[in-house]
Short mmCIF file of C-alpha atoms in Angstrom, two decimals:
data_model
loop_
_atom_site.label_atom_id
_atom_site.label_comp_id
_atom_site.label_asym_id
_atom_site.label_seq_id
_atom_site.Cartn_x
_atom_site.Cartn_y
_atom_site.Cartn_z
CA LEU F 176 0.03 0.09 -0.06
CA GLY F 177 1.34 3.40 -0.89
CA GLY F 178 2.55 5.44 2.06
CA ALA F 179 2.60 2.58 4.51
CA SER F 180 5.70 2.80 6.75
CA SER F 181 7.78 -0.04 8.30
CA SER F 182 6.85 0.99 11.86
CA SER F 183 3.21 -0.15 11.52
CA PHE F 184 1.12 -2.83 9.89
CA LEU F 185 -2.42 -3.02 8.91
CA LEU F 186 -5.13 -5.43 9.26
CA LEU F 187 -7.99 -5.32 6.86
CA ALA F 188 -11.37 -7.07 7.33
CA ALA F 189 -14.72 -7.02 5.70
CA THR F 190 -17.97 -8.18 7.22
CA ALA F 191 -21.35 -8.61 5.57
CA VAL F 192 -24.15 -6.38 6.89
CA GLY F 193 -27.44 -7.10 5.40
CA SER F 194 -27.10 -7.03 1.66
CA ALA F 195 -24.12 -4.69 1.63
CA ALA F 196 -20.54 -5.35 2.67
CA ALA F 197 -19.18 -3.11 5.62
CA SER F 198 -15.27 -2.58 5.83
CA ALA F 199 -13.35 -2.15 9.08
CA LEU F 200 -9.71 -1.23 9.73
CA TRP F 201 -7.56 -1.22 12.68
CA ARG F 202 -3.93 -0.12 13.11
CA ARG F 203 -1.58 -1.65 15.61
CA CYS F 204 1.70 -0.03 16.47
CA ARG F 205 5.00 -1.63 16.78
CA GLY F 206 5.42 -3.18 20.38
CA GLY F 207 1.55 -3.75 20.67
CA GLY F 208 -0.58 -1.09 22.33
CA GLU F 209 -3.98 0.15 21.59
CA GLY F 210 -6.03 -0.88 18.57
CA LEU F 211 -7.42 1.90 16.41
CA LEU F 212 -10.99 1.41 15.13
CA ALA F 213 -11.87 3.48 12.14
CA PRO F 214 -14.85 3.94 9.85
CA ASN F 215 -14.48 4.66 6.13
CA ALA F 216 -13.63 8.29 6.01
CA GLY F 217 -13.68 9.34 2.39
CA CYS F 218 -11.98 8.84 -0.97
CA ALA F 219 -8.21 8.77 -1.68
CA HIS F 220 -6.77 9.68 -5.00
CA ARG F 221 -3.31 9.60 -6.60
CA GLY F 222 -1.11 12.29 -5.13
CA ASP F 223 -3.23 12.50 -1.88
CA ARG F 224 -1.17 12.60 1.45
CA LEU F 225 -2.56 11.05 4.65
CA PRO F 226 -1.46 11.81 8.24
CA VAL F 227 -0.60 9.07 10.60
CA GLY F 228 -4.02 7.10 11.53
CA ALA F 229 -5.83 8.75 8.69
CA GLN F 230 -7.87 6.48 6.47
CA ALA F 231 -9.82 6.71 3.27
CA SER F 232 -11.39 4.53 0.65
CA TRP F 233 -10.10 4.46 -2.77
CA PRO F 234 -12.60 4.65 -5.73
CA ARG F 235 -12.99 1.79 -8.22
CA GLU F 236 -13.19 2.43 -11.85
CA ASP F 237 -17.03 2.48 -11.63
CA GLY F 238 -16.91 5.16 -9.05
CA GLU F 239 -17.82 3.06 -6.05
CA ALA F 240 -15.61 2.78 -2.96
CA GLY F 241 -13.20 -0.09 -3.21
CA GLY F 242 -11.62 -0.61 0.09
CA LEU F 243 -9.67 1.18 2.87
CA LEU F 244 -6.25 2.86 3.07
CA ALA F 245 -4.26 4.21 6.06
CA GLY F 246 -1.54 6.70 5.85
CA SER F 247 1.86 6.76 7.55
CA GLY F 248 2.25 10.38 7.89
CA ASP F 249 5.64 10.56 6.25
CA GLY F 250 4.54 13.11 3.63
CA GLU F 251 5.07 10.88 0.51
CA ALA F 252 2.21 11.05 -1.91
CA MET F 253 0.47 8.01 -2.93
CA ASP F 254 1.76 7.26 -6.47
CA HIS F 255 -0.12 4.13 -6.80
CA VAL F 256 -3.69 3.39 -5.53
CA PRO F 257 -4.90 0.09 -5.95
CA THR F 258 -8.11 -0.35 -8.12
CA MET F 259 -9.65 -2.72 -5.60
CA LEU F 260 -8.53 -4.78 -2.77
CA PHE F 261 -11.78 -6.18 -1.63
CA ALA F 262 -15.36 -5.24 -2.69
CA ALA F 263 -17.11 -2.57 -0.52
CA GLY F 264 -20.80 -1.91 -0.40
CA ARG F 265 -22.50 1.14 -1.62
CA GLU F 266 -23.19 2.38 1.82
CA GLU F 267 -20.79 3.93 4.23
CA CYS F 268 -18.95 1.62 6.63
CA SER F 269 -21.53 0.85 9.50
CA GLU F 270 -19.65 -1.87 11.54
CA VAL F 271 -16.20 -2.56 12.99
CA ALA F 272 -14.84 -5.64 14.55
CA LEU F 273 -13.35 -5.16 18.05
CA VAL F 274 -9.72 -6.01 18.59
CA ASP F 275 -7.75 -7.38 21.53
CA THR F 276 -7.73 -4.37 23.78
CA GLN F 277 -11.43 -3.83 23.34
CA LEU F 278 -12.18 -7.45 23.94
CA ARG F 279 -10.12 -7.25 27.17
CA ALA F 280 -12.13 -4.35 28.27
CA LEU F 281 -15.35 -6.17 27.58
CA ILE F 282 -14.20 -9.09 29.73
CA ASP F 283 -13.33 -6.78 32.52
CA GLN F 284 -16.83 -5.30 32.30
CA GLY F 285 -18.31 -8.98 32.72
CA ALA F 286 -19.45 -9.48 29.06
CA LEU F 287 -18.53 -13.15 29.44
CA GLN F 288 -18.79 -15.12 32.74
CA LEU F 289 -17.77 -18.84 32.91
CA GLN F 290 -19.02 -21.38 35.30
CA ASP F 291 -15.48 -21.94 36.45
CA LYS F 292 -14.20 -18.50 37.83
CA ALA F 293 -10.72 -19.97 38.05
CA ILE F 294 -10.23 -19.84 34.26
CA ASP F 295 -8.60 -16.50 33.21
CA LEU F 296 -10.46 -15.40 30.09
CA GLN F 297 -7.88 -12.81 29.34
CA SER F 298 -5.39 -15.63 28.38
CA PHE F 299 -7.79 -16.62 25.67
CA VAL F 300 -7.76 -13.26 23.88
CA GLN F 301 -6.62 -13.42 20.17
CA PRO F 302 -5.86 -10.24 18.09
CA ALA F 303 -9.39 -9.91 16.85
CA SER F 304 -11.41 -12.70 18.54
CA LEU F 305 -11.82 -14.37 21.91
CA ASP F 306 -11.51 -18.26 22.15
CA LEU F 307 -14.14 -19.80 24.42
CA PRO F 308 -13.03 -22.39 26.84
CA ILE F 309 -15.48 -25.32 27.85
CA VAL F 310 -16.01 -26.17 31.48
CA GLY F 311 -18.47 -28.36 33.52
CA LYS F 312 -20.34 -31.17 31.91
CA ALA F 313 -21.23 -32.52 28.43
CA TYR F 314 -24.90 -33.59 27.91
CA HIS F 315 -25.45 -36.32 25.48
CA VAL F 316 -28.75 -35.31 23.81
CA LYS F 317 -31.16 -37.19 21.59
CA GLU F 318 -31.88 -34.32 19.21
CA LYS F 319 -30.50 -30.91 18.13
CA VAL F 320 -32.15 -27.71 19.53
CA LEU F 321 -32.66 -24.16 18.50
CA PRO F 322 -34.20 -22.52 21.54
CA PHE F 323 -36.39 -19.93 19.85
CA HIS F 324 -38.11 -18.03 22.76
CA LYS F 325 -36.82 -20.71 25.14
CA ARG F 326 -33.90 -21.42 27.41
CA VAL F 327 -31.65 -24.40 26.74
CA ARG F 328 -31.33 -25.28 30.36
CA GLU F 329 -35.11 -25.78 30.62
CA LEU F 330 -34.91 -28.28 27.67
CA ILE F 331 -31.96 -30.40 29.08
CA PRO F 332 -34.13 -32.57 31.25
CA ASP F 333 -36.32 -33.67 28.27
CA ILE F 334 -33.56 -34.36 25.79
CA SER F 335 -30.61 -35.37 27.72
CA LEU F 336 -29.50 -39.20 27.72
CA GLU F 337 -26.21 -38.89 29.55
CA GLU F 338 -24.06 -36.58 31.46
CA LYS F 339 -20.27 -36.61 31.20
CA ASP F 340 -17.94 -34.66 33.59
CA LEU F 341 -15.15 -32.61 31.75
CA GLY F 342 -12.97 -32.38 34.85
CA GLY F 343 -9.68 -34.22 35.28
CA ASP F 344 -8.76 -36.23 32.24
CA GLY F 345 -12.02 -35.11 30.58
CA ALA F 346 -14.58 -37.19 28.69
CA VAL F 347 -14.71 -38.94 25.35
CA LEU F 348 -17.44 -37.72 22.98
CA LEU F 349 -18.54 -40.51 20.75
CA LYS F 350 -18.62 -40.11 16.87
CA GLY F 351 -21.97 -39.54 15.50
CA ARG F 352 -23.51 -38.28 18.76
CA THR F 353 -24.59 -34.79 19.75
CA TYR F 354 -23.61 -33.06 22.98
CA LEU F 355 -24.39 -29.73 24.73
CA ILE F 356 -21.80 -28.03 26.84
CA PHE F 357 -22.63 -24.86 28.79
CA GLY F 358 -20.34 -22.08 27.63
CA GLY F 359 -21.19 -19.35 30.21
CA VAL F 360 -23.32 -16.25 30.43
CA ILE F 361 -22.67 -13.74 27.64
CA ASN F 362 -23.77 -10.09 27.99
CA LEU F 363 -22.62 -7.90 24.98
CA PRO F 364 -23.33 -4.11 25.00
CA ALA F 365 -26.62 -2.94 23.39
CA GLY F 366 -26.08 -2.40 19.71
CA ALA F 367 -23.16 -5.02 19.56
CA ARG F 368 -23.47 -8.46 18.05
CA GLY F 369 -21.33 -11.57 18.41
CA CYS F 370 -20.52 -14.08 15.71
CA LEU F 371 -19.19 -17.68 16.67
CA SER F 372 -17.07 -20.03 14.46
CA PRO F 373 -15.26 -23.08 15.26
CA LYS F 374 -11.46 -22.97 15.68
CA SER F 375 -9.46 -24.34 12.73
CA SER F 376 -8.07 -27.17 14.73
CA ILE F 377 -11.63 -28.36 15.32
CA GLY F 378 -12.24 -28.69 11.54
CA ARG F 379 -9.10 -30.74 11.13
CA VAL F 380 -10.57 -33.46 13.42
CA ASP F 381 -14.03 -33.21 11.62
CA MET F 382 -16.00 -32.16 14.65
CA MET F 383 -18.96 -29.86 14.16
CA VAL F 384 -19.20 -27.06 16.80
CA ARG F 385 -22.12 -24.49 16.77
CA GLY F 386 -23.05 -21.95 19.27
CA ILE F 387 -26.63 -21.71 20.64
CA VAL F 388 -27.91 -18.73 22.66
CA ASP F 389 -30.96 -18.67 24.80
CA GLY F 390 -34.02 -17.25 22.97
CA CYS F 391 -32.33 -17.26 19.46
CA GLY F 392 -33.42 -19.31 16.60
CA LEU F 393 -30.11 -19.06 14.72
CA TYR F 394 -26.77 -20.77 15.18
CA ASP F 395 -23.70 -18.87 16.09
CA ILE F 396 -25.30 -15.56 16.57
CA VAL F 397 -25.15 -13.58 19.81
CA GLN F 398 -27.38 -10.43 20.29
CA GLY F 399 -26.30 -7.68 22.58
CA GLY F 400 -28.21 -5.69 25.20
CA VAL F 401 -29.26 -8.62 27.42
CA ALA F 402 -27.51 -11.46 29.39
CA ARG F 403 -28.14 -14.93 27.86
CA GLU F 404 -26.70 -18.45 28.39
CA LEU F 405 -24.38 -19.63 25.70
CA TRP F 406 -24.25 -23.27 24.82
CA LEU F 407 -22.05 -25.17 22.45
CA GLU F 408 -23.49 -28.01 20.26
CA ILE F 409 -20.82 -30.59 19.43
CA SER F 410 -20.94 -33.48 17.12
CA PRO F 411 -17.77 -35.65 16.31
CA ARG F 412 -18.29 -36.75 12.79
CA SER F 413 -15.29 -39.19 12.07
CA PHE F 414 -13.62 -39.97 15.36
CA ASN F 415 -14.25 -40.36 19.12
CA VAL F 416 -12.90 -37.09 20.56
CA ARG F 417 -11.62 -36.46 24.20
CA VAL F 418 -12.39 -33.05 25.62
CA ARG F 419 -11.60 -31.51 29.02
CA ASN F 420 -12.18 -28.26 31.08
CA GLY F 421 -10.24 -25.32 29.55
CA LEU F 422 -10.20 -26.55 25.97
CA ALA F 423 -11.30 -23.90 23.42
CA LEU F 424 -13.58 -25.28 20.66
CA THR F 425 -14.88 -22.12 19.26
CA GLN F 426 -14.08 -18.43 18.91
CA LEU F 427 -16.15 -15.26 19.30
CA MET F 428 -15.82 -12.00 17.17
CA VAL F 429 -17.64 -8.90 18.38
CA PHE F 430 -18.94 -6.32 15.99
CA MET F 431 -20.23 -2.73 16.83
CA PRO F 432 -21.48 0.20 14.98
CA TRP F 433 -18.46 2.25 14.39
CA ASP F 434 -19.92 5.30 16.28
CA LEU F 435 -20.70 3.22 19.12
CA ALA F 436 -17.33 1.62 19.15
CA LEU F 437 -15.51 4.89 19.15
CA ASP F 438 -17.64 6.21 21.99
CA GLN F 439 -17.06 3.11 24.21
CA PHE F 440 -13.45 2.63 23.18
CA PRO F 441 -12.00 6.02 22.07
CA PRO F 442 -8.63 5.81 20.41
CA PRO F 443 -5.61 7.02 22.41
CA SER F 444 -4.88 10.67 22.06
#
């Protein structure tokens, strides 16, 4: 990217919002430190100069915004502006993904509470996501559930066939069977949303892991604004798999409207 200095690197991400694609950018300085959330701030053209932390979208040949660009502030003009890095929607950027510093702040605010208080969630924070460790028991269930307007805990007595304790050496989950494991109480800020996805290591052992939240009829979606219990639905497909307390099977990304994110997590001055 034109104007980028060796003292910083950029992470670019795109997330679908409705029918349009929203873009988010964060900048991390050498040696770590605060993450900077930034909305789409305008159009960049050849010869433009951008100060440190400034960001802009460059136009595609059809006139639409094509992506995001951040300046290094070294005074060099952008001699080359890419035609398109990734497709951007017709609307202004409306969401950003929270990075590690913001996720750590959410944990301190009690956004996720595990059954086992001895587990330090801060150690599970990744650059742009939070790994979710399992604790407690695995319930072998006779059918899959999506608790639309219901609580998973209230359904367990009717669908559970067996309980397995995940303490000590853990428990073996049998191939072809479905288990529910309590993932804690999650309470994201109003206006935020969470998206769950299995860790890559889980896919390599061919185990299906999906998130279920009380009152929600969709997998892997966490609504903000109210505390809900989070459960994981786990189905080994090719092998028997041993799991134990503290093992992370899935990861959470948190998205916020950019104005709300900047209000709750203002960039360092």
